[in-house]
């Protein structure tokens, strides 16, 4: 399948999606989002894909929603077509997905990165929600996810002023899991993704689902959910294999069963 705005590759068990609208700093238009969703759906169906890396260019992960496309949108069109809702697919993608962010991750770019499971940042990354400078506010989850990542005070400051955050601050405040030098970003993201993809896929998916539950429920409910899912893992062949391999002092051979 040929795409106009993204590059899709397979590296072993890892799916690699590179946003590729360099002239517009990977601004997210509806065509790009459609292509991204299609590529993700294919990786979701592919039994041989265990993890996905989503990245951009050295200058921009994505500079937000395409302002030129969005500028003439009317309220009625936005409402009728449920504008932005199709972007949420990334947050519902069931396999592990890592955002490898270099350069600008602004507005919808920051929101897209936050929909992934975690963010590996290059040392030149800049995160922000500058929508207020355009006369709007974040509309793809930014007011909610950024607040959960960095807390109310910092999220409020960023959304109300449009201030951007560098990679060091993003790591310090919990938005990025780690910062690596720019020239090592992709290699490191692929290495981490390969490690995840070598584990049991259903167990990784259940782990992801359980961690995400922490955002949606009380501690008691979350722990109950974790316990049920944890118990269910003892019905898997991969649990038997993982523990037998430890006891027998050998590497496990997970079969995703
Ligand atoms: C999803 C929602 C609902 O949350 C809404 C949003 O995401 S709103 C968008 C939020 N993002 C922004 O406001 C960032 C806009 N871009 C910039 O501020 C700057 O481009 C920059 C600081 C990221 C980089 O500046 P600079 O290096 O000077 O490059 P530019 O010359 O400005 O940009 C190069 C080229 O890219 C086009 N561009 C950049 N961002 C966007 C965008 N978000 N939408 C459409 N096009 C964008 C820019 O217009 C330039 O193209 P040309 O005009 O030269 O053709």
PDB file of N, CA and C in Angstrom, residues 172-208:
ATOM      1  N   UNK A 172      11.683  15.280  33.327  1.00  0.00           N
ATOM      2  CA  UNK A 172      11.547  15.607  34.756  1.00  0.00           C
ATOM      3  C   UNK A 172      10.099  15.562  35.209  1.00  0.00           C
ATOM      4  N   UNK A 173       9.207  16.016  34.343  1.00  0.00           N
ATOM      5  CA  UNK A 173       7.808  16.123  34.786  1.00  0.00           C
ATOM      6  C   UNK A 173       6.975  14.890  34.426  1.00  0.00           C
ATOM      7  N   UNK A 174       7.603  13.877  33.847  1.00  0.00           N
ATOM      8  CA  UNK A 174       6.900  12.607  33.623  1.00  0.00           C
ATOM      9  C   UNK A 174       6.211  12.497  32.274  1.00  0.00           C
ATOM     10  N   UNK A 175       6.407  13.486  31.401  1.00  0.00           N
ATOM     11  CA  UNK A 175       5.780  13.405  30.068  1.00  0.00           C
ATOM     12  C   UNK A 175       6.553  12.425  29.178  1.00  0.00           C
ATOM     13  N   UNK A 176       7.870  12.506  29.240  1.00  0.00           N
ATOM     14  CA  UNK A 176       8.711  11.568  28.473  1.00  0.00           C
ATOM     15  C   UNK A 176       9.292  10.551  29.443  1.00  0.00           C
ATOM     16  N   UNK A 177       9.369   9.293  28.988  1.00  0.00           N
ATOM     17  CA  UNK A 177       9.938   8.281  29.893  1.00  0.00           C
ATOM     18  C   UNK A 177      11.459   8.451  29.983  1.00  0.00           C
ATOM     19  N   UNK A 178      12.076   8.880  28.863  1.00  0.00           N
ATOM     20  CA  UNK A 178      13.530   9.040  28.818  1.00  0.00           C
ATOM     21  C   UNK A 178      13.911  10.003  27.714  1.00  0.00           C
ATOM     22  N   UNK A 179      15.102  10.614  27.862  1.00  0.00           N
ATOM     23  CA  UNK A 179      15.653  11.462  26.793  1.00  0.00           C
ATOM     24  C   UNK A 179      16.932  10.809  26.294  1.00  0.00           C
ATOM     25  N   UNK A 180      17.084  10.770  24.971  1.00  0.00           N
ATOM     26  CA  UNK A 180      18.311  10.213  24.381  1.00  0.00           C
ATOM     27  C   UNK A 180      18.840  11.208  23.350  1.00  0.00           C
ATOM     28  N   UNK A 181      20.139  11.118  23.013  1.00  0.00           N
ATOM     29  CA  UNK A 181      20.653  12.019  21.985  1.00  0.00           C
ATOM     30  C   UNK A 181      19.890  11.811  20.661  1.00  0.00           C
ATOM     31  N   UNK A 182      19.717  12.917  19.944  1.00  0.00           N
ATOM     32  CA  UNK A 182      18.924  12.878  18.708  1.00  0.00           C
ATOM     33  C   UNK A 182      19.358  11.754  17.759  1.00  0.00           C
ATOM     34  N   UNK A 183      20.682  11.602  17.575  1.00  0.00           N
ATOM     35  CA  UNK A 183      21.127  10.609  16.591  1.00  0.00           C
ATOM     36  C   UNK A 183      20.954   9.166  17.068  1.00  0.00           C
ATOM     37  N   UNK A 184      20.520   8.996  18.326  1.00  0.00           N
ATOM     38  CA  UNK A 184      20.290   7.623  18.825  1.00  0.00           C
ATOM     39  C   UNK A 184      18.805   7.309  18.993  1.00  0.00           C
ATOM     40  N   UNK A 185      17.944   8.305  18.717  1.00  0.00           N
ATOM     41  CA  UNK A 185      16.519   8.154  19.063  1.00  0.00           C
ATOM     42  C   UNK A 185      15.876   6.926  18.405  1.00  0.00           C
ATOM     43  N   UNK A 186      15.991   6.849  17.082  1.00  0.00           N
ATOM     44  CA  UNK A 186      15.279   5.776  16.379  1.00  0.00           C
ATOM     45  C   UNK A 186      15.846   4.405  16.763  1.00  0.00           C
ATOM     46  N   UNK A 187      17.181   4.337  16.800  1.00  0.00           N
ATOM     47  CA  UNK A 187      17.833   3.075  17.168  1.00  0.00           C
ATOM     48  C   UNK A 187      17.374   2.617  18.561  1.00  0.00           C
ATOM     49  N   UNK A 188      17.318   3.563  19.502  1.00  0.00           N
ATOM     50  CA  UNK A 188      16.915   3.230  20.869  1.00  0.00           C
ATOM     51  C   UNK A 188      15.436   2.817  20.908  1.00  0.00           C
ATOM     52  N   UNK A 189      14.594   3.570  20.187  1.00  0.00           N
ATOM     53  CA  UNK A 189      13.158   3.240  20.183  1.00  0.00           C
ATOM     54  C   UNK A 189      12.944   1.849  19.597  1.00  0.00           C
ATOM     55  N   UNK A 190      13.661   1.538  18.520  1.00  0.00           N
ATOM     56  CA  UNK A 190      13.512   0.214  17.901  1.00  0.00           C
ATOM     57  C   UNK A 190      14.024  -0.880  18.836  1.00  0.00           C
ATOM     58  N   UNK A 191      15.108  -0.566  19.551  1.00  0.00           N
ATOM     59  CA  UNK A 191      15.663  -1.560  20.487  1.00  0.00           C
ATOM     60  C   UNK A 191      14.647  -1.878  21.598  1.00  0.00           C
ATOM     61  N   UNK A 192      14.047  -0.831  22.148  1.00  0.00           N
ATOM     62  CA  UNK A 192      13.050  -1.031  23.209  1.00  0.00           C
ATOM     63  C   UNK A 192      11.835  -1.780  22.646  1.00  0.00           C
ATOM     64  N   UNK A 193      11.429  -1.402  21.433  1.00  0.00           N
ATOM     65  CA  UNK A 193      10.264  -2.038  20.809  1.00  0.00           C
ATOM     66  C   UNK A 193      10.537  -3.520  20.539  1.00  0.00           C
ATOM     67  N   UNK A 194      11.759  -3.829  20.096  1.00  0.00           N
ATOM     68  CA  UNK A 194      12.114  -5.243  19.848  1.00  0.00           C
ATOM     69  C   UNK A 194      12.050  -6.043  21.144  1.00  0.00           C
ATOM     70  N   UNK A 195      12.537  -5.422  22.207  1.00  0.00           N
ATOM     71  CA  UNK A 195      12.517  -6.109  23.519  1.00  0.00           C
ATOM     72  C   UNK A 195      11.066  -6.439  23.894  1.00  0.00           C
ATOM     73  N   UNK A 196      10.182  -5.458  23.745  1.00  0.00           N
ATOM     74  CA  UNK A 196       8.765  -5.680  24.084  1.00  0.00           C
ATOM     75  C   UNK A 196       8.172  -6.755  23.161  1.00  0.00           C
ATOM     76  N   UNK A 197       8.517  -6.675  21.871  1.00  0.00           N
ATOM     77  CA  UNK A 197       7.938  -7.601  20.886  1.00  0.00           C
ATOM     78  C   UNK A 197       8.421  -9.034  21.089  1.00  0.00           C
ATOM     79  N   UNK A 198       9.538  -9.197  21.778  1.00  0.00           N
ATOM     80  CA  UNK A 198      10.040 -10.551  22.045  1.00  0.00           C
ATOM     81  C   UNK A 198       9.303 -11.219  23.203  1.00  0.00           C
ATOM     82  N   UNK A 199       8.597 -10.417  24.012  1.00  0.00           N
ATOM     83  CA  UNK A 199       7.811 -11.016  25.096  1.00  0.00           C
ATOM     84  C   UNK A 199       6.518 -11.584  24.511  1.00  0.00           C
ATOM     85  N   UNK A 200       5.702 -12.176  25.370  1.00  0.00           N
ATOM     86  CA  UNK A 200       4.419 -12.723  24.925  1.00  0.00           C
ATOM     87  C   UNK A 200       3.484 -11.556  24.569  1.00  0.00           C
ATOM     88  N   UNK A 201       2.975 -11.550  23.339  1.00  0.00           N
ATOM     89  CA  UNK A 201       2.104 -10.451  22.906  1.00  0.00           C
ATOM     90  C   UNK A 201       0.824 -10.344  23.749  1.00  0.00           C
ATOM     91  N   UNK A 202       0.090 -11.462  23.958  1.00  0.00           N
ATOM     92  CA  UNK A 202      -1.129 -11.290  24.773  1.00  0.00           C
ATOM     93  C   UNK A 202      -0.825 -10.793  26.180  1.00  0.00           C
ATOM     94  N   UNK A 203       0.295 -11.229  26.739  1.00  0.00           N
ATOM     95  CA  UNK A 203       0.619 -10.772  28.104  1.00  0.00           C
ATOM     96  C   UNK A 203       0.974  -9.271  28.068  1.00  0.00           C
ATOM     97  N   UNK A 204       1.714  -8.850  27.044  1.00  0.00           N
ATOM     98  CA  UNK A 204       2.039  -7.413  26.920  1.00  0.00           C
ATOM     99  C   UNK A 204       0.756  -6.597  26.729  1.00  0.00           C
ATOM    100  N   UNK A 205      -0.176  -7.118  25.932  1.00  0.00           N
ATOM    101  CA  UNK A 205      -1.434  -6.393  25.695  1.00  0.00           C
ATOM    102  C   UNK A 205      -2.256  -6.276  26.981  1.00  0.00           C
ATOM    103  N   UNK A 206      -2.280  -7.361  27.749  1.00  0.00           N
ATOM    104  CA  UNK A 206      -3.041  -7.322  29.007  1.00  0.00           C
ATOM    105  C   UNK A 206      -2.376  -6.360  29.996  1.00  0.00           C
ATOM    106  N   UNK A 207      -1.037  -6.338  29.971  1.00  0.00           N
ATOM    107  CA  UNK A 207      -0.305  -5.422  30.863  1.00  0.00           C
ATOM    108  C   UNK A 207      -0.640  -3.978  30.501  1.00  0.00           C
ATOM    109  N   UNK A 208      -0.634  -3.683  29.192  1.00  0.00           N
ATOM    110  CA  UNK A 208      -0.980  -2.340  28.717  1.00  0.00           C
ATOM    111  C   UNK A 208      -2.394  -1.972  29.164  1.00  0.00           C
TER     112      UNK A 208
END
